[in-house]
PDB file of C-alpha atoms and ligand atoms in Angstrom:
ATOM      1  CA  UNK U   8      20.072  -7.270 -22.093  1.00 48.00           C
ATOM      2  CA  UNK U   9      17.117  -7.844 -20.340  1.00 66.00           C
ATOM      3  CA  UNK U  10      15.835  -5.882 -17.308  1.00 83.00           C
ATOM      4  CA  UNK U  11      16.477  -6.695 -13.596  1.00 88.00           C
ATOM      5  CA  UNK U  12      13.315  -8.404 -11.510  1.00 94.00           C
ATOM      6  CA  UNK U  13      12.899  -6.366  -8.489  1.00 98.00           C
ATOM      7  CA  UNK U  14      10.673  -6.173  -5.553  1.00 98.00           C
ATOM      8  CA  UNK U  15       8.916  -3.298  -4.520  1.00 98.00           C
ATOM      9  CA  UNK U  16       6.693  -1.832  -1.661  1.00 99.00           C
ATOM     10  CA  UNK U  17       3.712   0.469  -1.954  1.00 99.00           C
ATOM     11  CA  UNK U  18       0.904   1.144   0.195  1.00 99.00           C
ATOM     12  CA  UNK U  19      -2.299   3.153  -0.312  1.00 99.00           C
ATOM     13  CA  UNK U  20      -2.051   5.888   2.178  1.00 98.00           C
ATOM     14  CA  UNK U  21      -5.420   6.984   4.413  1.00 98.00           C
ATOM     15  CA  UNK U  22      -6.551   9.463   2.060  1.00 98.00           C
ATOM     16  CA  UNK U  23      -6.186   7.015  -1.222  1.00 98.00           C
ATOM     17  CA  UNK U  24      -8.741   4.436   0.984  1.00 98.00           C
ATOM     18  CA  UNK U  25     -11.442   6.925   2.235  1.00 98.00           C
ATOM     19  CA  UNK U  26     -11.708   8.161  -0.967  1.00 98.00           C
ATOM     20  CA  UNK U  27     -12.229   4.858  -3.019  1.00 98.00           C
ATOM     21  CA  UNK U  28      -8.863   4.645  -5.025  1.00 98.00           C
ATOM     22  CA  UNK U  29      -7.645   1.162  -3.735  1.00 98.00           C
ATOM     23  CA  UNK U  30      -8.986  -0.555  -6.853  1.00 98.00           C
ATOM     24  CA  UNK U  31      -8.133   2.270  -9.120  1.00 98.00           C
ATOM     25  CA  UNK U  32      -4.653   1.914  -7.903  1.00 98.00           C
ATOM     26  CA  UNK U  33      -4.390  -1.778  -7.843  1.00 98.00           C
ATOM     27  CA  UNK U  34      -5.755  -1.582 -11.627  1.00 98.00           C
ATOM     28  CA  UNK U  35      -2.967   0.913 -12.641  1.00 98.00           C
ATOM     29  CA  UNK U  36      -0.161  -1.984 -12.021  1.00 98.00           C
ATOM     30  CA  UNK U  37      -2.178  -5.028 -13.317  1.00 97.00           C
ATOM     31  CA  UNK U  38      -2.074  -2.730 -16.415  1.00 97.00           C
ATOM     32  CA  UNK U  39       1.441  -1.568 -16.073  1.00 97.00           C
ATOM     33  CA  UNK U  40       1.911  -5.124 -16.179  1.00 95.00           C
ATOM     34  CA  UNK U  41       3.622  -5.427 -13.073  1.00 97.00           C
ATOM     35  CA  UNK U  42       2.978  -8.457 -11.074  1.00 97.00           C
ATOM     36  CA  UNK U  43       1.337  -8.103  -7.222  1.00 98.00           C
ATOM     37  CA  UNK U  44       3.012 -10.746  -4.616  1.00 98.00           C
ATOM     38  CA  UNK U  45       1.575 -10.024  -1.866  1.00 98.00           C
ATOM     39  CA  UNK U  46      -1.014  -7.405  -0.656  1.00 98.00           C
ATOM     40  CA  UNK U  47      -2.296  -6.332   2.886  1.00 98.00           C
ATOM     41  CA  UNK U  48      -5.239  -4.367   4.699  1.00 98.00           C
ATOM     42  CA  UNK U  49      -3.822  -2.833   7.228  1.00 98.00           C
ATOM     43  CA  UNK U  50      -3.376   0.013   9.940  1.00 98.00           C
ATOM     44  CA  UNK U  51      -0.205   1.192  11.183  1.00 98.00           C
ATOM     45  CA  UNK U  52      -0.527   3.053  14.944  1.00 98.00           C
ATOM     46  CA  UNK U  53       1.297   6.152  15.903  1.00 98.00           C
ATOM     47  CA  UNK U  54       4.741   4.480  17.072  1.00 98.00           C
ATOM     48  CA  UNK U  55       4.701   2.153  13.630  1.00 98.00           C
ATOM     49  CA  UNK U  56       4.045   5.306  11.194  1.00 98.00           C
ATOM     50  CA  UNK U  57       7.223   6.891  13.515  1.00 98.00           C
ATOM     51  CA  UNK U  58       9.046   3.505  12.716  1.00 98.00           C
ATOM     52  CA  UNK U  59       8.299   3.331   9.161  1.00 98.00           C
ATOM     53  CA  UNK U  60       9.351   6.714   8.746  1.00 98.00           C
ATOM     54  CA  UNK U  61      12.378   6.655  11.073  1.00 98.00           C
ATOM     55  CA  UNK U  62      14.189   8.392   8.198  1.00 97.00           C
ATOM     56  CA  UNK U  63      11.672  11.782   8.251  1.00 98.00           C
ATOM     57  CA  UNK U  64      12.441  12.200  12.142  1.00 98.00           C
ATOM     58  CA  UNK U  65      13.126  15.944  13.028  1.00 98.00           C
ATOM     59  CA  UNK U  66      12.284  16.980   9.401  1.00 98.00           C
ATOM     60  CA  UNK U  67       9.324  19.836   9.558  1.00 98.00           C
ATOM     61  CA  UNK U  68       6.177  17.800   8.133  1.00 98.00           C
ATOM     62  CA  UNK U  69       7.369  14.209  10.333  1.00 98.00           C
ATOM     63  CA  UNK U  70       4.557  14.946  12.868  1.00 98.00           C
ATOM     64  CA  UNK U  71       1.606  15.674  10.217  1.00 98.00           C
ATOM     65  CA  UNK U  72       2.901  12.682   8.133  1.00 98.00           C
ATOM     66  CA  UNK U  73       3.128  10.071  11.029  1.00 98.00           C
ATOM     67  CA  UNK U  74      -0.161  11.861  12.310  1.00 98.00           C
ATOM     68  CA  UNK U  75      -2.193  10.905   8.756  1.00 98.00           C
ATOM     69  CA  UNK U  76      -0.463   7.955   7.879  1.00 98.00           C
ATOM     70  CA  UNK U  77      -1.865   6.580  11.076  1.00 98.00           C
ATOM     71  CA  UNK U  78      -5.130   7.733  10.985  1.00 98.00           C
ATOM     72  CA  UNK U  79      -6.921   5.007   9.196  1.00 98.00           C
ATOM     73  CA  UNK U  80      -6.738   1.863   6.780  1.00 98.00           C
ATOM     74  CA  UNK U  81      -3.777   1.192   4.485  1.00 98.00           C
ATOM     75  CA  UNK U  82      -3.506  -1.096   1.303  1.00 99.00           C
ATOM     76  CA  UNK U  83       0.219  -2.582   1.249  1.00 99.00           C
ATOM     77  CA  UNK U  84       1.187  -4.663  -1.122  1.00 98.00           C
ATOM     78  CA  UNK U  85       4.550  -6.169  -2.826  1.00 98.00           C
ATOM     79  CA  UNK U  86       4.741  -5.749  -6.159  1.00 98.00           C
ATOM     80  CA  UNK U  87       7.284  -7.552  -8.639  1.00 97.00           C
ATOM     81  CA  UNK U  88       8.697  -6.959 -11.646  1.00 96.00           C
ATOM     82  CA  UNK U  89      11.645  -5.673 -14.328  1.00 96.00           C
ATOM     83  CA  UNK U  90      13.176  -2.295 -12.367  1.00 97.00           C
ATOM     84  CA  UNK U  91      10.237  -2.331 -10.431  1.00 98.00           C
ATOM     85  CA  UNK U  92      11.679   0.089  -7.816  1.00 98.00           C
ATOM     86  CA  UNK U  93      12.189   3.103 -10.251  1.00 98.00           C
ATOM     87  CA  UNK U  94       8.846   1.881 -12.813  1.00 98.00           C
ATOM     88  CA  UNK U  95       6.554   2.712  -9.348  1.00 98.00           C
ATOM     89  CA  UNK U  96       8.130   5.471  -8.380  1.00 98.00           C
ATOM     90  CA  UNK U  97       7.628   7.104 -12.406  1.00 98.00           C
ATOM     91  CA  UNK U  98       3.638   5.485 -11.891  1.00 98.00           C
ATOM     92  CA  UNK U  99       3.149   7.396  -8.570  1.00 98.00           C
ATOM     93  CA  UNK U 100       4.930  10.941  -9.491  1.00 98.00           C
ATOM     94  CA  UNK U 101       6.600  13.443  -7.755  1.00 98.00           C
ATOM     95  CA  UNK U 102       6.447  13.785  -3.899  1.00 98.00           C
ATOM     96  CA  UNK U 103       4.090  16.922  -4.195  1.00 98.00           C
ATOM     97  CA  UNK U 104       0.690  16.197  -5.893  1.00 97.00           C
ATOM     98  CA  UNK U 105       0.531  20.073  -6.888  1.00 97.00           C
ATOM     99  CA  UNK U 106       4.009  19.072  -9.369  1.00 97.00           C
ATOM    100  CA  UNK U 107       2.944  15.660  -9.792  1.00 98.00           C
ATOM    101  CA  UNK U 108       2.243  15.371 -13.460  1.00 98.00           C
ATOM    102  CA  UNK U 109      -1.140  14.381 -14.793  1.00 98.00           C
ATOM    103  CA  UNK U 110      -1.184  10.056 -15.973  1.00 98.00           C
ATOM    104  CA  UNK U 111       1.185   9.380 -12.756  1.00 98.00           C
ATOM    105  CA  UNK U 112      -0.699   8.553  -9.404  1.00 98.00           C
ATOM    106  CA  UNK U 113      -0.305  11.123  -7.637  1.00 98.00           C
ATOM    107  CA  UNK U 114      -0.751  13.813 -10.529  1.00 98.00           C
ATOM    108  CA  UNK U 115      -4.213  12.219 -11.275  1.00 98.00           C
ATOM    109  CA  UNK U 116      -5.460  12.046  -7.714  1.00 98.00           C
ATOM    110  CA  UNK U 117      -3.674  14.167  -5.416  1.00 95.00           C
ATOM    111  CA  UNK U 118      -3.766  17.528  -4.184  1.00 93.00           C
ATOM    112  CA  UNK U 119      -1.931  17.941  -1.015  1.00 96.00           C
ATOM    113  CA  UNK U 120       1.644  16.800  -0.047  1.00 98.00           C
ATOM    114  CA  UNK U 121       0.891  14.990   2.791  1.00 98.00           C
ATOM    115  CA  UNK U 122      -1.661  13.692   1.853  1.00 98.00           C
ATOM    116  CA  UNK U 123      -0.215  12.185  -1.929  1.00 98.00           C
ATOM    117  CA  UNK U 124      -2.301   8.949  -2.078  1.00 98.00           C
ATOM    118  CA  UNK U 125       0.597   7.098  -2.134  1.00 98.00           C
ATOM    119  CA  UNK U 126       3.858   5.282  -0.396  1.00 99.00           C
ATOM    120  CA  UNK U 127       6.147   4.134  -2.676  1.00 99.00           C
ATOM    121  CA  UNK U 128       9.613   2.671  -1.857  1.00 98.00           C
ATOM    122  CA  UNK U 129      12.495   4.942  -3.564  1.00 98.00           C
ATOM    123  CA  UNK U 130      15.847   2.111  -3.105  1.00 98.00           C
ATOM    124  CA  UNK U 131      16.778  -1.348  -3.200  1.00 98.00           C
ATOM    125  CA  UNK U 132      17.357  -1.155   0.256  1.00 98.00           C
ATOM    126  CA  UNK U 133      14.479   0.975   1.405  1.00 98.00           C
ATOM    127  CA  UNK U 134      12.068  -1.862  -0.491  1.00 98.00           C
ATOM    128  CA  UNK U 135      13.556  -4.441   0.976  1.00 98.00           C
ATOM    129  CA  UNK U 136      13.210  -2.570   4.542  1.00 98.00           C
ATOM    130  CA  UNK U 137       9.940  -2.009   4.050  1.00 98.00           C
ATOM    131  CA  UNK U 138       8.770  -4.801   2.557  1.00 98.00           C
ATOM    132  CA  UNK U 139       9.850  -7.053   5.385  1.00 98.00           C
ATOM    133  CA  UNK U 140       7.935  -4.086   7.467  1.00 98.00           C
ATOM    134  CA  UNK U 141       4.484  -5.135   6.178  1.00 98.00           C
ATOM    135  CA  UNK U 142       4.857  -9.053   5.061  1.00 98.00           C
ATOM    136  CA  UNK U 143       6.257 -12.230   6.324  1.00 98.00           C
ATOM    137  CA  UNK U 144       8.552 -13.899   3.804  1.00 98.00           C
ATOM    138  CA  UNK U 145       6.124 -17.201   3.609  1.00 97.00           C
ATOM    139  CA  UNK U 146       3.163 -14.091   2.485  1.00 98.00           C
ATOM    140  CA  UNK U 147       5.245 -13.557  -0.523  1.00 98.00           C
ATOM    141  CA  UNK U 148       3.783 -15.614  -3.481  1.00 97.00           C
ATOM    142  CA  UNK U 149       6.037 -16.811  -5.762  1.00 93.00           C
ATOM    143  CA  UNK U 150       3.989 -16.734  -9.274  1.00 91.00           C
ATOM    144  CA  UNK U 151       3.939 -16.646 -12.714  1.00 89.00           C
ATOM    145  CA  UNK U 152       1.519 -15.110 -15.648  1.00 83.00           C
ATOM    146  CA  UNK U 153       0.714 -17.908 -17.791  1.00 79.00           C
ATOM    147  CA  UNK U 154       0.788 -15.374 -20.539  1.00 72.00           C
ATOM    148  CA  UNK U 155       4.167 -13.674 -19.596  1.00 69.00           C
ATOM    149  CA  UNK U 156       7.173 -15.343 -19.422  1.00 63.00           C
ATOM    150  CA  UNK U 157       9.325 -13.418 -16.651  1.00 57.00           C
ATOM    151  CA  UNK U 158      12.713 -12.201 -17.601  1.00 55.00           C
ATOM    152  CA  UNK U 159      11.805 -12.064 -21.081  1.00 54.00           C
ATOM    153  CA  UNK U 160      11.556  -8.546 -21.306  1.00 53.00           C
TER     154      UNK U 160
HETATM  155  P1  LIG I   4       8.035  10.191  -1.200  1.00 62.57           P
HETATM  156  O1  LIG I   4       6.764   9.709  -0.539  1.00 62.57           O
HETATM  157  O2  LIG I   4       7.779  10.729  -2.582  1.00 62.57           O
HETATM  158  O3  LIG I   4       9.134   9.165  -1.171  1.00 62.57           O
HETATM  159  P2  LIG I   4       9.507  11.558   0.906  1.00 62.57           P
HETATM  160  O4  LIG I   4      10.429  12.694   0.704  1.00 62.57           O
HETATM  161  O5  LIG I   4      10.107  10.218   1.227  1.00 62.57           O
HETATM  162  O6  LIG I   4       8.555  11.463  -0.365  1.00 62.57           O
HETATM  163  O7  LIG I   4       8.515  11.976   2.067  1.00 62.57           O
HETATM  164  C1  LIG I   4       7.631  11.040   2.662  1.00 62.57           C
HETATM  165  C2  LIG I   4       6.267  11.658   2.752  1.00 62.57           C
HETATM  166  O8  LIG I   4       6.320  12.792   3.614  1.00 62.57           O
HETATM  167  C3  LIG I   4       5.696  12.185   1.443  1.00 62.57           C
HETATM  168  O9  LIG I   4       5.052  11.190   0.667  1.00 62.57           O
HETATM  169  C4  LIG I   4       4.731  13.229   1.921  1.00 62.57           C
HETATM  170  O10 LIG I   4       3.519  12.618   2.372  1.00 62.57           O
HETATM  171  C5  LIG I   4       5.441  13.791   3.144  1.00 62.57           C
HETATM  172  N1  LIG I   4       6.230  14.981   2.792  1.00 62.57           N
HETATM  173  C6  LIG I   4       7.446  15.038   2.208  1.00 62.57           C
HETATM  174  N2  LIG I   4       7.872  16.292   2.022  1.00 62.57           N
HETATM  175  C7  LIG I   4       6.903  17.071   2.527  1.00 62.57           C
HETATM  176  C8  LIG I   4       6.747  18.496   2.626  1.00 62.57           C
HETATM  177  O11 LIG I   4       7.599  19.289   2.223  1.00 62.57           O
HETATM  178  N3  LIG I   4       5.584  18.926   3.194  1.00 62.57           N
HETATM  179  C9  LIG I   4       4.624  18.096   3.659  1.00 62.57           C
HETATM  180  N4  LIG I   4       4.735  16.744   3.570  1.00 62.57           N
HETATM  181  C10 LIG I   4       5.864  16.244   3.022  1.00 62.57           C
HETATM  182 MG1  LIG I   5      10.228   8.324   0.391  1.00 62.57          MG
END
Protein backbone atom coordinates (compact mmCIF):
# COMPACT_ATOMS: atom_id res chain seq x y z
CA UNK A 1 0.00 0.00 0.00
CA UNK A 2 1.71 2.95 -0.71
CA UNK A 3 1.94 6.05 1.54
CA UNK A 4 -0.40 9.11 1.49
CA UNK A 5 1.09 12.56 -0.29
CA UNK A 6 0.59 15.24 2.15
CA UNK A 7 1.31 18.84 2.51
CA UNK A 8 3.02 20.31 5.22
CA UNK A 9 4.05 23.74 6.80
CA UNK A 10 7.28 24.64 8.53
CA UNK A 11 8.95 27.77 9.13
CA UNK A 12 12.41 28.62 10.51
CA UNK A 13 11.70 30.47 13.64
CA UNK A 14 13.92 33.90 14.58
CA UNK A 15 16.46 32.12 16.41
CA UNK A 16 17.04 29.26 13.51
CA UNK A 17 17.76 32.61 11.00
CA UNK A 18 20.12 34.74 13.22
CA UNK A 19 22.01 31.92 13.83
CA UNK A 20 22.64 30.63 10.18
CA UNK A 21 20.52 27.33 10.14
CA UNK A 22 18.14 28.21 7.16
CA UNK A 23 20.30 26.22 4.74
CA UNK A 24 21.14 23.58 7.22
CA UNK A 25 17.49 23.09 7.62
CA UNK A 26 16.44 23.34 4.08
CA UNK A 27 19.31 20.60 3.40
CA UNK A 28 17.84 18.21 6.08
CA UNK A 29 14.50 17.72 3.80
CA UNK A 30 16.17 17.77 0.31
CA UNK A 31 17.91 14.78 2.02
CA UNK A 32 14.94 13.37 3.74
CA UNK A 33 13.80 13.37 0.34
CA UNK A 34 10.90 15.36 0.85
CA UNK A 35 9.95 17.68 -1.85
CA UNK A 36 9.79 21.81 -1.09
CA UNK A 37 6.63 23.58 -2.95
CA UNK A 38 6.85 26.61 -1.99
CA UNK A 39 9.16 28.64 0.38
CA UNK A 40 8.98 32.27 1.84
CA UNK A 41 11.20 35.05 3.62
CA UNK A 42 9.19 36.50 5.77
CA UNK A 43 8.24 38.45 9.08
CA UNK A 44 5.18 38.00 10.93
CA UNK A 45 4.24 41.31 13.34
CA UNK A 46 2.89 41.06 16.80
CA UNK A 47 -0.99 40.66 15.91
CA UNK A 48 0.03 37.83 13.04
CA UNK A 49 2.34 35.70 15.58
CA UNK A 50 -1.10 36.16 18.01
CA UNK A 51 -3.08 34.91 14.86
CA UNK A 52 -0.93 32.13 13.96
CA UNK A 53 -0.94 30.99 17.34
CA UNK A 54 -4.61 31.66 18.15
CA UNK A 55 -4.58 28.14 19.61
CA UNK A 56 -1.67 29.05 22.53
CA UNK A 57 -3.94 32.10 23.74
CA UNK A 58 -4.11 32.25 27.64
CA UNK A 59 -1.59 29.34 27.88
CA UNK A 60 1.55 30.58 30.24
CA UNK A 61 4.49 30.94 27.53
CA UNK A 62 1.72 32.65 24.60
CA UNK A 63 3.24 36.12 25.33
CA UNK A 64 7.13 35.06 25.12
CA UNK A 65 6.25 32.88 22.05
CA UNK A 66 4.24 35.57 20.05
CA UNK A 67 6.95 38.05 21.51
CA UNK A 68 10.06 35.92 19.65
CA UNK A 69 8.29 34.61 16.89
CA UNK A 70 7.84 38.20 15.89
CA UNK A 71 10.99 39.51 16.50
CA UNK A 72 12.74 38.99 13.26
CA UNK A 73 12.95 37.04 9.81
CA UNK A 74 11.21 33.71 9.21
CA UNK A 75 11.85 30.97 6.47
CA UNK A 76 8.30 29.34 5.59
CA UNK A 77 8.02 26.98 3.30
CA UNK A 78 5.49 24.06 2.05
CA UNK A 79 6.86 20.99 1.91
CA UNK A 80 5.32 17.79 0.11
CA UNK A 81 5.51 14.43 0.38
CA UNK A 82 4.36 10.59 1.62
CA UNK A 83 2.90 11.33 5.48
CA UNK A 84 4.63 14.40 5.33
CA UNK A 85 2.76 15.84 8.36
CA UNK A 86 4.01 13.19 10.95
CA UNK A 87 7.78 12.56 8.80
CA UNK A 88 8.47 16.61 9.86
CA UNK A 89 7.27 16.50 12.96
CA UNK A 90 9.80 13.03 13.77
CA UNK A 91 12.72 15.45 11.67
CA UNK A 92 12.12 18.45 14.03
CA UNK A 93 11.73 16.51 17.59
CA UNK A 94 10.05 17.07 20.59
CA UNK A 95 8.59 20.52 21.57
CA UNK A 96 11.46 21.07 24.21
CA UNK A 97 15.01 21.19 22.68
CA UNK A 98 16.42 20.04 26.26
CA UNK A 99 14.23 16.34 25.38
CA UNK A 100 14.61 16.75 21.83
CA UNK A 101 16.75 13.85 20.80
CA UNK A 102 20.07 14.31 19.09
CA UNK A 103 19.69 13.66 14.67
CA UNK A 104 16.08 15.48 14.93
CA UNK A 105 16.10 19.38 14.42
CA UNK A 106 15.55 20.54 17.29
CA UNK A 107 17.77 17.95 19.34
CA UNK A 108 20.78 19.01 17.13
CA UNK A 109 20.29 22.75 17.39
CA UNK A 110 18.19 23.78 20.12
CA UNK A 111 18.46 24.62 23.59
CA UNK A 112 15.57 26.55 24.83
CA UNK A 113 11.78 25.87 24.43
CA UNK A 114 10.82 28.88 23.05
CA UNK A 115 13.18 29.33 21.24
CA UNK A 116 13.23 25.45 19.33
CA UNK A 117 14.42 26.56 15.84
CA UNK A 118 11.51 25.34 14.47
CA UNK A 119 7.51 25.54 13.51
CA UNK A 120 6.25 22.57 12.35
CA UNK A 121 2.54 21.84 11.59
CA UNK A 122 1.25 18.81 13.95
CA UNK A 123 -2.49 17.92 11.79
CA UNK A 124 -4.01 17.71 8.55
CA UNK A 125 -5.97 20.49 9.43
CA UNK A 126 -3.49 22.64 11.26
CA UNK A 127 -1.17 22.31 7.80
CA UNK A 128 -3.66 23.15 5.77
CA UNK A 129 -4.50 26.30 8.16
CA UNK A 130 -1.30 27.31 8.12
CA UNK A 131 -0.24 26.77 4.97
CA UNK A 132 -2.89 28.97 3.43
CA UNK A 133 -1.47 31.44 6.39
CA UNK A 134 1.88 31.97 4.62
CA UNK A 135 1.19 31.15 0.67
CA UNK A 136 -1.26 31.90 -1.99
CA UNK A 137 -2.54 28.76 -3.70
CA UNK A 138 -1.04 29.99 -7.32
CA UNK A 139 2.71 30.08 -4.94
CA UNK A 140 2.30 26.42 -4.63
CA UNK A 141 4.42 24.65 -7.37
CA UNK A 142 3.17 21.70 -8.58
CA UNK A 143 6.50 19.53 -9.43
CA UNK A 144 8.05 16.50 -9.95
CA UNK A 145 11.77 14.88 -9.34
CA UNK A 146 12.80 13.59 -12.56
CA UNK A 147 14.47 10.91 -10.56
CA UNK A 148 11.47 10.05 -8.23
CA UNK A 149 8.40 8.97 -9.36
CA UNK A 150 5.73 10.27 -6.68
CA UNK A 151 3.44 7.77 -5.14
CA UNK A 152 5.77 5.10 -5.75
CA UNK A 153 6.84 4.71 -2.41
P1 LIG B 1 5.26 22.49 18.78
O1 LIG B 1 5.98 23.70 18.23
O2 LIG B 1 6.20 21.34 19.03
O3 LIG B 1 4.06 22.10 17.96
P2 LIG B 1 3.35 23.56 20.71
O4 LIG B 1 2.88 22.86 21.92
O5 LIG B 1 2.40 23.69 19.55
O6 LIG B 1 4.72 22.88 20.25
O7 LIG B 1 3.81 25.01 21.16
C1 LIG B 1 4.13 26.02 20.22
C2 LIG B 1 5.41 26.67 20.63
O8 LIG B 1 5.24 27.31 21.89
C3 LIG B 1 6.59 25.73 20.83
O9 LIG B 1 7.28 25.42 19.62
C4 LIG B 1 7.46 26.50 21.78
O10 LIG B 1 8.19 27.51 21.08
C5 LIG B 1 6.43 27.21 22.65
N1 LIG B 1 6.14 26.43 23.86
C6 LIG B 1 5.34 25.36 24.00
N2 LIG B 1 5.32 24.89 25.25
C7 LIG B 1 6.12 25.71 25.95
C8 LIG B 1 6.52 25.75 27.33
O11 LIG B 1 6.12 24.93 28.16
N3 LIG B 1 7.39 26.75 27.67
C9 LIG B 1 7.85 27.67 26.80
N4 LIG B 1 7.50 27.66 25.48
C10 LIG B 1 6.64 26.70 25.07
MG1 LIG C 1 2.25 23.05 17.58
Amino acid sequence: MSAQSERTLLFVKPDGVMRGLMGEIVSRIERKGLLIAAVKLSKLNKAQAERFYDVHRGKPFFEALVEHVASGPILAMVIEGPEAISVVRRLIGETSSFKAEPGAIRGDFGISVTKNVVHASDSMENAEREISFFFKKREILRWEKPTEKKFAF
